[in-house]
PDB file of C-alpha atoms in Angstrom:
ATOM      1  CA  MET A   1     -27.532  -4.386  40.445  1.00 51.00           C
ATOM      2  CA  SER A   2     -25.521  -7.385  39.236  1.00 57.00           C
ATOM      3  CA  SER A   3     -27.181  -9.859  36.863  1.00 61.00           C
ATOM      4  CA  ASP A   4     -26.912 -12.524  39.578  1.00 68.00           C
ATOM      5  CA  ARG A   5     -28.780 -10.441  42.132  1.00 81.00           C
ATOM      6  CA  ALA A   6     -31.267  -9.199  39.506  1.00 89.00           C
ATOM      7  CA  ALA A   7     -32.322 -12.793  38.810  1.00 90.00           C
ATOM      8  CA  LEU A   8     -32.732 -13.491  42.536  1.00 93.00           C
ATOM      9  CA  ALA A   9     -34.746 -10.299  43.068  1.00 93.00           C
ATOM     10  CA  ALA A  10     -37.044 -11.058  40.123  1.00 94.00           C
ATOM     11  CA  PHE A  11     -37.681 -14.602  41.354  1.00 95.00           C
ATOM     12  CA  LEU A  12     -38.526 -13.407  44.865  1.00 96.00           C
ATOM     13  CA  ARG A  13     -40.945 -10.794  43.519  1.00 95.00           C
ATOM     14  CA  SER A  14     -42.630 -13.323  41.239  1.00 95.00           C
ATOM     15  CA  ARG A  15     -43.167 -15.821  44.066  1.00 96.00           C
ATOM     16  CA  ARG A  16     -44.335 -13.083  46.468  1.00 95.00           C
ATOM     17  CA  ASP A  17     -46.843 -11.759  43.906  1.00 94.00           C
ATOM     18  CA  ARG A  18     -48.490 -15.165  43.453  1.00 93.00           C
ATOM     19  CA  LEU A  19     -49.112 -15.801  47.191  1.00 95.00           C
ATOM     20  CA  THR A  20     -51.986 -14.033  48.932  1.00 94.00           C
ATOM     21  CA  PRO A  21     -52.008 -13.364  52.701  1.00 94.00           C
ATOM     22  CA  ALA A  22     -54.805 -15.911  53.102  1.00 94.00           C
ATOM     23  CA  GLN A  23     -52.789 -18.559  51.281  1.00 94.00           C
ATOM     24  CA  ALA A  24     -49.806 -17.722  53.466  1.00 94.00           C
ATOM     25  CA  GLY A  25     -51.937 -18.179  56.584  1.00 93.00           C
ATOM     26  CA  ILE A  26     -51.897 -14.594  57.864  1.00 93.00           C
ATOM     27  CA  THR A  27     -54.326 -11.692  58.094  1.00 92.00           C
ATOM     28  CA  ALA A  28     -53.552  -9.021  55.526  1.00 89.00           C
ATOM     29  CA  PHE A  29     -51.755  -6.011  56.961  1.00 91.00           C
ATOM     30  CA  PRO A  30     -53.910  -2.847  56.931  1.00 89.00           C
ATOM     31  CA  GLY A  31     -53.647  -0.306  54.130  1.00 83.00           C
ATOM     32  CA  ASP A  32     -54.305  -0.089  50.404  1.00 80.00           C
ATOM     33  CA  ARG A  33     -53.067  -3.012  48.309  1.00 80.00           C
ATOM     34  CA  ARG A  34     -51.753  -2.511  44.802  1.00 80.00           C
ATOM     35  CA  VAL A  35     -51.315  -6.234  44.107  1.00 77.00           C
ATOM     36  CA  PRO A  36     -53.151  -9.336  45.374  1.00 81.00           C
ATOM     37  CA  GLY A  37     -49.929 -10.972  46.517  1.00 93.00           C
ATOM     38  CA  LEU A  38     -47.968 -10.467  49.711  1.00 94.00           C
ATOM     39  CA  ARG A  39     -46.447  -7.122  50.546  1.00 94.00           C
ATOM     40  CA  ARG A  40     -42.765  -6.970  51.324  1.00 93.00           C
ATOM     41  CA  GLU A  41     -43.443  -6.348  54.999  1.00 94.00           C
ATOM     42  CA  GLU A  42     -45.812  -9.339  55.143  1.00 95.00           C
ATOM     43  CA  LEU A  43     -43.244 -11.672  53.625  1.00 96.00           C
ATOM     44  CA  ALA A  44     -40.551 -10.289  55.917  1.00 96.00           C
ATOM     45  CA  PHE A  45     -42.826 -10.968  58.885  1.00 96.00           C
ATOM     46  CA  LEU A  46     -43.494 -14.542  57.735  1.00 96.00           C
ATOM     47  CA  ALA A  47     -39.777 -15.211  57.228  1.00 96.00           C
ATOM     48  CA  GLY A  48     -38.718 -13.580  60.506  1.00 96.00           C
ATOM     49  CA  LEU A  49     -36.753 -10.826  58.763  1.00 96.00           C
ATOM     50  CA  SER A  50     -36.804  -7.071  59.038  1.00 96.00           C
ATOM     51  CA  THR A  51     -38.616  -5.286  56.229  1.00 95.00           C
ATOM     52  CA  ASP A  52     -35.442  -3.327  55.479  1.00 95.00           C
ATOM     53  CA  TYR A  53     -33.375  -6.493  55.097  1.00 94.00           C
ATOM     54  CA  TYR A  54     -35.936  -8.136  52.812  1.00 95.00           C
ATOM     55  CA  SER A  55     -36.205  -4.940  50.746  1.00 94.00           C
ATOM     56  CA  ARG A  56     -32.454  -5.071  50.173  1.00 92.00           C
ATOM     57  CA  LEU A  57     -32.866  -8.625  48.857  1.00 92.00           C
ATOM     58  CA  GLU A  58     -35.504  -7.586  46.327  1.00 91.00           C
ATOM     59  CA  GLN A  59     -33.457  -4.577  45.320  1.00 89.00           C
ATOM     60  CA  GLY A  60     -30.346  -6.665  44.772  1.00 83.00           C
ATOM     61  CA  ARG A  61     -28.394  -4.800  47.460  1.00 82.00           C
ATOM     62  CA  GLN A  62     -27.645  -7.739  49.769  1.00 79.00           C
ATOM     63  CA  ALA A  63     -24.359  -9.402  48.822  1.00 76.00           C
ATOM     64  CA  ASN A  64     -24.314 -12.405  51.147  1.00 84.00           C
ATOM     65  CA  ILE A  65     -27.396 -14.367  52.146  1.00 91.00           C
ATOM     66  CA  SER A  66     -27.270 -17.177  54.671  1.00 94.00           C
ATOM     67  CA  THR A  67     -28.743 -20.622  54.140  1.00 95.00           C
ATOM     68  CA  GLU A  68     -31.006 -20.011  57.141  1.00 96.00           C
ATOM     69  CA  VAL A  69     -32.490 -16.900  55.536  1.00 96.00           C
ATOM     70  CA  LEU A  70     -33.042 -18.692  52.230  1.00 96.00           C
ATOM     71  CA  ASP A  71     -34.758 -21.601  53.975  1.00 97.00           C
ATOM     72  CA  ALA A  72     -36.973 -19.186  55.906  1.00 97.00           C
ATOM     73  CA  LEU A  73     -37.971 -17.440  52.671  1.00 97.00           C
ATOM     74  CA  ALA A  74     -38.645 -20.772  50.979  1.00 97.00           C
ATOM     75  CA  ARG A  75     -40.975 -21.780  53.820  1.00 97.00           C
ATOM     76  CA  ALA A  76     -42.749 -18.437  53.843  1.00 97.00           C
ATOM     77  CA  LEU A  77     -43.246 -18.492  50.080  1.00 97.00           C
ATOM     78  CA  ARG A  78     -44.436 -22.116  50.116  1.00 97.00           C
ATOM     79  CA  LEU A  79     -41.788 -23.089  47.550  1.00 97.00           C
ATOM     80  CA  ASP A  80     -41.657 -26.654  46.317  1.00 96.00           C
ATOM     81  CA  GLN A  81     -38.425 -28.650  46.237  1.00 95.00           C
ATOM     82  CA  VAL A  82     -37.384 -27.480  42.765  1.00 95.00           C
ATOM     83  CA  GLU A  83     -38.156 -23.834  43.536  1.00 97.00           C
ATOM     84  CA  ARG A  84     -36.228 -24.063  46.806  1.00 97.00           C
ATOM     85  CA  ALA A  85     -33.161 -25.432  44.986  1.00 96.00           C
ATOM     86  CA  HIS A  86     -33.505 -22.679  42.379  1.00 96.00           C
ATOM     87  CA  LEU A  87     -33.605 -20.029  45.115  1.00 96.00           C
ATOM     88  CA  HIS A  88     -30.384 -21.377  46.629  1.00 95.00           C
ATOM     89  CA  ASP A  89     -28.711 -21.457  43.202  1.00 94.00           C
ATOM     90  CA  LEU A  90     -29.656 -17.847  42.483  1.00 93.00           C
ATOM     91  CA  ALA A  91     -28.341 -16.710  45.864  1.00 92.00           C
ATOM     92  CA  ALA A  92     -25.008 -18.548  45.628  1.00 86.00           C
ATOM     93  CA  PRO A  93     -22.013 -16.172  45.687  1.00 72.00           C
ATOM     94  CA  ALA A  94     -20.569 -15.740  42.211  1.00 61.00           C
ATOM     95  CA  PRO A  95     -17.115 -17.223  43.033  1.00 50.00           C
ATOM     96  CA  ARG A  96     -18.766 -20.529  44.001  1.00 48.00           C
ATOM     97  CA  ARG A  97     -20.423 -20.844  40.636  1.00 49.00           C
ATOM     98  CA  GLN A  98     -18.915 -22.563  37.631  1.00 51.00           C
ATOM     99  CA  THR A  99     -16.735 -20.123  35.712  1.00 50.00           C
ATOM    100  CA  HIS A 100     -14.638 -22.477  33.581  1.00 54.00           C
ATOM    101  CA  ALA A 101     -15.617 -23.915  30.220  1.00 56.00           C
ATOM    102  CA  PRO A 102     -17.200 -27.346  30.747  1.00 58.00           C
ATOM    103  CA  ALA A 103     -15.866 -30.370  28.919  1.00 62.00           C
ATOM    104  CA  ALA A 104     -17.496 -31.305  25.651  1.00 69.00           C
ATOM    105  CA  GLN A 105     -20.497 -33.566  26.136  1.00 81.00           C
ATOM    106  CA  ARG A 106     -20.104 -37.035  24.675  1.00 88.00           C
ATOM    107  CA  PRO A 107     -22.952 -39.542  24.710  1.00 93.00           C
ATOM    108  CA  ASP A 108     -22.562 -41.945  27.595  1.00 93.00           C
ATOM    109  CA  PRO A 109     -21.743 -45.379  26.095  1.00 93.00           C
ATOM    110  CA  GLY A 110     -24.124 -47.109  28.478  1.00 93.00           C
ATOM    111  CA  MET A 111     -26.953 -44.781  27.488  1.00 94.00           C
ATOM    112  CA  LEU A 112     -26.217 -45.460  23.818  1.00 94.00           C
ATOM    113  CA  ARG A 113     -26.426 -49.199  24.461  1.00 93.00           C
ATOM    114  CA  LEU A 114     -29.730 -48.639  26.237  1.00 93.00           C
ATOM    115  CA  ILE A 115     -31.203 -46.549  23.437  1.00 94.00           C
ATOM    116  CA  ARG A 116     -30.273 -49.288  20.946  1.00 92.00           C
ATOM    117  CA  THR A 117     -32.420 -51.748  22.893  1.00 92.00           C
ATOM    118  CA  LEU A 118     -35.388 -49.367  22.625  1.00 92.00           C
ATOM    119  CA  ASP A 119     -35.943 -49.594  18.881  1.00 88.00           C
ATOM    120  CA  HIS A 120     -39.638 -50.372  19.502  1.00 91.00           C
ATOM    121  CA  VAL A 121     -40.360 -46.927  21.050  1.00 95.00           C
ATOM    122  CA  PRO A 122     -39.179 -43.393  20.220  1.00 96.00           C
ATOM    123  CA  ALA A 123     -36.173 -42.329  22.302  1.00 96.00           C
ATOM    124  CA  LEU A 124     -33.522 -39.615  22.366  1.00 95.00           C
ATOM    125  CA  LEU A 125     -30.581 -38.635  24.538  1.00 96.00           C
ATOM    126  CA  LEU A 126     -30.347 -34.976  25.521  1.00 95.00           C
ATOM    127  CA  GLY A 127     -27.556 -32.888  26.986  1.00 91.00           C
ATOM    128  CA  HIS A 128     -27.982 -30.116  29.518  1.00 85.00           C
ATOM    129  CA  ARG A 129     -29.092 -27.393  27.066  1.00 90.00           C
ATOM    130  CA  GLY A 130     -31.441 -29.744  25.282  1.00 92.00           C
ATOM    131  CA  ASP A 131     -28.775 -30.602  22.688  1.00 93.00           C
ATOM    132  CA  VAL A 132     -29.541 -33.855  20.898  1.00 95.00           C
ATOM    133  CA  LEU A 133     -26.750 -36.322  21.683  1.00 95.00           C
ATOM    134  CA  ALA A 134     -28.459 -39.331  20.101  1.00 95.00           C
ATOM    135  CA  ARG A 135     -31.856 -40.415  18.831  1.00 95.00           C
ATOM    136  CA  ASN A 136     -33.381 -43.495  17.287  1.00 94.00           C
ATOM    137  CA  THR A 137     -35.212 -43.801  13.990  1.00 92.00           C
ATOM    138  CA  LEU A 138     -38.677 -44.047  15.503  1.00 94.00           C
ATOM    139  CA  LEU A 139     -38.267 -40.698  17.258  1.00 95.00           C
ATOM    140  CA  ARG A 140     -37.682 -39.092  13.883  1.00 93.00           C
ATOM    141  CA  ALA A 141     -40.716 -40.804  12.402  1.00 93.00           C
ATOM    142  CA  VAL A 142     -43.004 -39.663  15.214  1.00 95.00           C
ATOM    143  CA  LEU A 143     -41.862 -36.028  15.480  1.00 95.00           C
ATOM    144  CA  GLY A 144     -41.408 -35.418  11.762  1.00 93.00           C
ATOM    145  CA  ARG A 145     -37.937 -33.881  11.821  1.00 94.00           C
ATOM    146  CA  PRO A 146     -34.446 -35.414  11.475  1.00 94.00           C
ATOM    147  CA  LEU A 147     -33.350 -34.051  14.890  1.00 95.00           C
ATOM    148  CA  GLU A 148     -29.770 -34.832  13.961  1.00 93.00           C
ATOM    149  CA  PRO A 149     -27.318 -35.230  16.848  1.00 92.00           C
ATOM    150  CA  GLY A 150     -25.711 -31.884  17.606  1.00 91.00           C
ATOM    151  CA  THR A 151     -28.915 -29.931  16.929  1.00 94.00           C
ATOM    152  CA  SER A 152     -31.091 -28.310  19.580  1.00 95.00           C
ATOM    153  CA  PHE A 153     -34.254 -30.093  20.657  1.00 96.00           C
ATOM    154  CA  MET A 154     -35.357 -26.836  22.330  1.00 97.00           C
ATOM    155  CA  ARG A 155     -35.218 -25.007  19.017  1.00 97.00           C
ATOM    156  CA  TYR A 156     -37.293 -27.759  17.403  1.00 97.00           C
ATOM    157  CA  LEU A 157     -39.885 -27.714  20.170  1.00 97.00           C
ATOM    158  CA  LEU A 158     -40.164 -23.940  20.588  1.00 97.00           C
ATOM    159  CA  GLN A 159     -39.476 -22.605  17.088  1.00 96.00           C
ATOM    160  CA  ASP A 160     -40.382 -25.252  14.522  1.00 96.00           C
ATOM    161  CA  PRO A 161     -43.991 -25.000  13.255  1.00 96.00           C
ATOM    162  CA  VAL A 162     -43.995 -28.773  12.759  1.00 96.00           C
ATOM    163  CA  ALA A 163     -43.748 -29.204  16.542  1.00 96.00           C
ATOM    164  CA  ARG A 164     -46.834 -27.041  17.086  1.00 95.00           C
ATOM    165  CA  GLU A 165     -48.706 -28.952  14.403  1.00 95.00           C
ATOM    166  CA  ARG A 166     -47.815 -32.449  15.590  1.00 96.00           C
ATOM    167  CA  ILE A 167     -47.893 -32.018  19.364  1.00 97.00           C
ATOM    168  CA  THR A 168     -51.546 -31.378  20.112  1.00 97.00           C
ATOM    169  CA  ASN A 169     -50.847 -30.430  23.745  1.00 96.00           C
ATOM    170  CA  TRP A 170     -47.979 -28.199  22.625  1.00 96.00           C
ATOM    171  CA  PRO A 171     -48.640 -25.354  25.124  1.00 96.00           C
ATOM    172  CA  GLU A 172     -48.309 -27.730  28.092  1.00 95.00           C
ATOM    173  CA  VAL A 173     -45.186 -29.421  26.726  1.00 95.00           C
ATOM    174  CA  ALA A 174     -43.558 -26.177  25.612  1.00 96.00           C
ATOM    175  CA  ALA A 175     -44.261 -24.343  28.884  1.00 96.00           C
ATOM    176  CA  ALA A 176     -42.656 -27.208  30.798  1.00 94.00           C
ATOM    177  CA  ALA A 177     -39.595 -26.981  28.538  1.00 94.00           C
ATOM    178  CA  VAL A 178     -39.249 -23.245  29.198  1.00 96.00           C
ATOM    179  CA  ALA A 179     -39.486 -23.912  32.934  1.00 96.00           C
ATOM    180  CA  THR A 180     -36.607 -26.398  32.653  1.00 94.00           C
ATOM    181  CA  LEU A 181     -34.539 -23.803  30.790  1.00 94.00           C
ATOM    182  CA  ARG A 182     -35.253 -21.329  33.598  1.00 95.00           C
ATOM    183  CA  ARG A 183     -34.020 -23.948  36.095  1.00 93.00           C
ATOM    184  CA  GLU A 184     -30.886 -24.606  34.031  1.00 92.00           C
ATOM    185  CA  SER A 185     -30.132 -20.886  33.891  1.00 92.00           C
ATOM    186  CA  GLY A 186     -30.096 -20.828  37.692  1.00 92.00           C
ATOM    187  CA  ARG A 187     -27.697 -23.764  37.803  1.00 89.00           C
ATOM    188  CA  ARG A 188     -25.456 -22.309  35.086  1.00 88.00           C
ATOM    189  CA  PRO A 189     -25.660 -18.511  35.329  1.00 88.00           C
ATOM    190  CA  HIS A 190     -22.362 -18.013  33.467  1.00 85.00           C
ATOM    191  CA  ASP A 191     -23.083 -20.380  30.573  1.00 88.00           C
ATOM    192  CA  ARG A 192     -23.212 -17.776  27.834  1.00 89.00           C
ATOM    193  CA  ALA A 193     -24.315 -20.258  25.179  1.00 90.00           C
ATOM    194  CA  LEU A 194     -27.301 -21.222  27.336  1.00 92.00           C
ATOM    195  CA  LEU A 195     -28.191 -17.588  27.983  1.00 92.00           C
ATOM    196  CA  ALA A 196     -27.901 -16.808  24.262  1.00 94.00           C
ATOM    197  CA  LEU A 197     -30.255 -19.690  23.454  1.00 96.00           C
ATOM    198  CA  VAL A 198     -32.787 -18.386  25.972  1.00 96.00           C
ATOM    199  CA  GLU A 199     -32.610 -14.854  24.555  1.00 96.00           C
ATOM    200  CA  GLU A 200     -33.063 -16.195  21.027  1.00 97.00           C
ATOM    201  CA  LEU A 201     -36.100 -18.241  21.992  1.00 97.00           C
ATOM    202  CA  ARG A 202     -37.663 -15.365  23.947  1.00 96.00           C
ATOM    203  CA  ALA A 203     -37.153 -12.967  21.061  1.00 96.00           C
ATOM    204  CA  THR A 204     -38.757 -15.228  18.458  1.00 92.00           C
ATOM    205  CA  ASP A 205     -41.880 -16.397  20.292  1.00 93.00           C
ATOM    206  CA  ALA A 206     -44.276 -14.409  22.460  1.00 95.00           C
ATOM    207  CA  ASP A 207     -45.433 -17.513  24.324  1.00 95.00           C
ATOM    208  CA  VAL A 208     -41.872 -18.372  25.300  1.00 96.00           C
ATOM    209  CA  ALA A 209     -41.285 -14.808  26.470  1.00 97.00           C
ATOM    210  CA  ARG A 210     -44.444 -14.892  28.575  1.00 96.00           C
ATOM    211  CA  TRP A 211     -43.619 -18.239  30.174  1.00 97.00           C
ATOM    212  CA  TRP A 212     -40.078 -17.084  30.895  1.00 96.00           C
ATOM    213  CA  GLU A 213     -41.288 -13.952  32.679  1.00 95.00           C
ATOM    214  CA  ASP A 214     -43.557 -16.085  34.859  1.00 94.00           C
ATOM    215  CA  HIS A 215     -40.389 -17.476  36.544  1.00 95.00           C
ATOM    216  CA  THR A 216     -41.828 -20.983  36.788  1.00 95.00           C
ATOM    217  CA  VAL A 217     -39.061 -23.535  37.294  1.00 95.00           C
ATOM    218  CA  ARG A 218     -39.112 -27.292  36.767  1.00 92.00           C
ATOM    219  CA  ASP A 219     -36.642 -30.094  36.582  1.00 87.00           C
ATOM    220  CA  TYR A 220     -36.980 -32.421  33.625  1.00 78.00           C
ATOM    221  CA  THR A 221     -40.109 -34.375  34.461  1.00 72.00           C
ATOM    222  CA  SER A 222     -42.491 -36.729  32.691  1.00 72.00           C
ATOM    223  CA  VAL A 223     -45.090 -34.850  30.632  1.00 82.00           C
ATOM    224  CA  SER A 224     -47.578 -36.753  28.505  1.00 90.00           C
ATOM    225  CA  LYS A 225     -47.321 -35.966  24.821  1.00 95.00           C
ATOM    226  CA  ARG A 226     -50.130 -36.202  22.286  1.00 97.00           C
ATOM    227  CA  ILE A 227     -49.109 -36.448  18.644  1.00 97.00           C
ATOM    228  CA  ARG A 228     -51.186 -35.902  15.498  1.00 97.00           C
ATOM    229  CA  HIS A 229     -49.247 -37.891  12.898  1.00 95.00           C
ATOM    230  CA  PRO A 230     -50.177 -36.968   9.312  1.00 93.00           C
ATOM    231  CA  THR A 231     -50.449 -40.636   8.272  1.00 91.00           C
ATOM    232  CA  ALA A 232     -50.819 -42.742  11.409  1.00 93.00           C
ATOM    233  CA  GLY A 233     -53.264 -40.390  13.122  1.00 94.00           C
ATOM    234  CA  ALA A 234     -53.489 -39.818  16.878  1.00 96.00           C
ATOM    235  CA  LEU A 235     -50.647 -41.130  19.038  1.00 97.00           C
ATOM    236  CA  SER A 236     -50.474 -40.921  22.822  1.00 97.00           C
ATOM    237  CA  PHE A 237     -47.249 -41.189  24.824  1.00 97.00           C
ATOM    238  CA  ASP A 238     -46.160 -40.948  28.418  1.00 95.00           C
ATOM    239  CA  ILE A 239     -42.619 -39.621  28.703  1.00 93.00           C
ATOM    240  CA  GLU A 240     -40.147 -41.335  30.999  1.00 93.00           C
ATOM    241  CA  ILE A 241     -36.724 -39.909  31.800  1.00 92.00           C
ATOM    242  CA  VAL A 242     -33.610 -41.871  32.714  1.00 91.00           C
ATOM    243  CA  VAL A 243     -30.604 -39.894  33.990  1.00 91.00           C
ATOM    244  CA  SER A 244     -27.148 -41.218  33.188  1.00 90.00           C
ATOM    245  CA  PRO A 245     -25.457 -42.615  36.319  1.00 90.00           C
ATOM    246  CA  HIS A 246     -22.136 -41.302  34.994  1.00 88.00           C
ATOM    247  CA  ASP A 247     -23.259 -37.835  33.849  1.00 89.00           C
ATOM    248  CA  ALA A 248     -26.279 -36.218  35.479  1.00 88.00           C
ATOM    249  CA  ASP A 249     -26.477 -33.763  32.569  1.00 89.00           C
ATOM    250  CA  GLN A 250     -27.456 -36.524  30.136  1.00 93.00           C
ATOM    251  CA  MET A 251     -31.073 -37.658  30.046  1.00 93.00           C
ATOM    252  CA  LEU A 252     -32.585 -40.478  28.040  1.00 95.00           C
ATOM    253  CA  ILE A 253     -36.104 -39.449  27.022  1.00 95.00           C
ATOM    254  CA  VAL A 254     -38.316 -42.455  26.261  1.00 96.00           C
ATOM    255  CA  TYR A 255     -41.769 -42.225  24.676  1.00 96.00           C
ATOM    256  CA  THR A 256     -43.782 -45.062  26.210  1.00 95.00           C
ATOM    257  CA  ALA A 257     -47.191 -46.395  25.213  1.00 94.00           C
ATOM    258  CA  GLU A 258     -49.611 -48.655  27.046  1.00 93.00           C
ATOM    259  CA  PRO A 259     -49.296 -52.290  25.864  1.00 92.00           C
ATOM    260  CA  HIS A 260     -51.909 -53.227  23.250  1.00 93.00           C
ATOM    261  CA  SER A 261     -53.029 -49.593  22.965  1.00 95.00           C
ATOM    262  CA  PRO A 262     -53.722 -48.093  19.516  1.00 96.00           C
ATOM    263  CA  THR A 263     -50.401 -46.257  19.751  1.00 96.00           C
ATOM    264  CA  ALA A 264     -48.487 -49.422  20.621  1.00 95.00           C
ATOM    265  CA  ARG A 265     -50.027 -51.216  17.639  1.00 95.00           C
ATOM    266  CA  LEU A 266     -49.111 -48.367  15.283  1.00 94.00           C
ATOM    267  CA  LEU A 267     -45.454 -48.012  16.301  1.00 94.00           C
ATOM    268  CA  PRO A 268     -44.169 -51.110  14.430  1.00 92.00           C
ATOM    269  CA  ILE A 269     -45.906 -49.839  11.306  1.00 91.00           C
ATOM    270  CA  LEU A 270     -44.309 -46.400  11.713  1.00 91.00           C
ATOM    271  CA  ALA A 271     -40.912 -48.011  12.199  1.00 87.00           C
ATOM    272  CA  SER A 272     -41.297 -49.916   8.917  1.00 85.00           C
ATOM    273  CA  TRP A 273     -42.036 -46.686   7.062  1.00 78.00           C
ATOM    274  CA  ASP A 274     -38.906 -44.847   8.192  1.00 62.00           C
ATOM    275  CA  VAL A 275     -35.720 -46.906   8.315  1.00 54.00           C
ATOM    276  CA  ASP A 276     -32.220 -45.452   8.482  1.00 49.00           C
ATOM    277  CA  ASP A 277     -29.844 -46.827   5.837  1.00 39.00           C
ATOM    278  CA  VAL A 278     -26.985 -47.403   8.282  1.00 36.00           C
ATOM    279  CA  ASP A 279     -28.119 -47.686  11.871  1.00 45.00           C
ATOM    280  CA  ALA A 280     -31.202 -47.439  14.049  1.00 50.00           C
ATOM    281  CA  VAL A 281     -29.430 -44.925  16.296  1.00 63.00           C
ATOM    282  CA  ASP A 282     -27.684 -41.737  15.275  1.00 64.00           C
ATOM    283  CA  ALA A 283     -25.288 -40.297  17.842  1.00 65.00           C
ATOM    284  CA  VAL A 284     -22.895 -37.399  17.794  1.00 60.00           C
ATOM    285  CA  PRO A 285     -19.337 -38.277  18.814  1.00 59.00           C
ATOM    286  CA  SER A 286     -19.147 -35.053  20.804  1.00 45.00           C
ATOM    287  CA  VAL A 287     -21.117 -31.872  21.328  1.00 42.00           C
ATOM    288  CA  ASP A 288     -19.014 -28.829  22.018  1.00 45.00           C
ATOM    289  CA  PRO A 289     -20.817 -26.937  24.786  1.00 42.00           C
ATOM    290  CA  GLY A 290     -19.447 -23.725  23.347  1.00 45.00           C
ATOM    291  CA  ALA A 291     -16.101 -22.040  23.558  1.00 39.00           C
ATOM    292  CA  ASP A 292     -18.021 -18.900  24.498  1.00 41.00           C
ATOM    293  CA  SER A 293     -19.039 -20.410  27.847  1.00 40.00           C
ATOM    294  CA  THR A 294     -17.024 -18.901  30.648  1.00 36.00           C
TER     295      THR A 294
END
């Protein structure tokens, strides 16, 4: 089985296992059940496919899969919009997928101008693997690490003990990050640097490995973040995401606080404690996405 079809098969099994016949709106087929989720024949019935054809999908033996079949499976499995897009990405024929090395990511000038206007709240600009393209001083003060441009925000979040200590709802935030990496791996199945990052993170943390095997997928979405700052105390942020209009792989992550809230009143004090010598924004001139990407 090719790696492409193995990923598709694993995703289908994971979504089938989580959906019971009652949730799918059918009466369970007779016979002993080894798992609470749908059987292959039940899912095939719901999608209007033969059991043999669906079995070939889960065994990675079906080379070409039509859009109509994928849409039928998505409906039968009650997939949300992100999961449906992920299914289509996994099923795309290999020649249609990106096989050339992408251009080096450079921070979008407009996004850099925007981040410079946000010196009153923590903000950072991320590339598609979670590479830090730029960040402001307040972000560093809140999260407790330099997070220099060119470093990996995913490694900070999922490997650095400081992240676990400071982010009090770390499991929620970290699980969402793993789900976005799973989604990115479907979009970029031949990005060897991305796959190497995933393998590294899975190998070094049992929680990451468990979340990865769950096959949950998410796009980058707003997740509230609770911080326990060693000096300022409890901070509460809602996270807003702005996608670059010129490069959809660049996302400005802004930590927002309710006006006049305790967090909002503390941020100016935090900013006065941690001031860069040169500039309020550090940005990398370019981030090489990896010569090992094919």
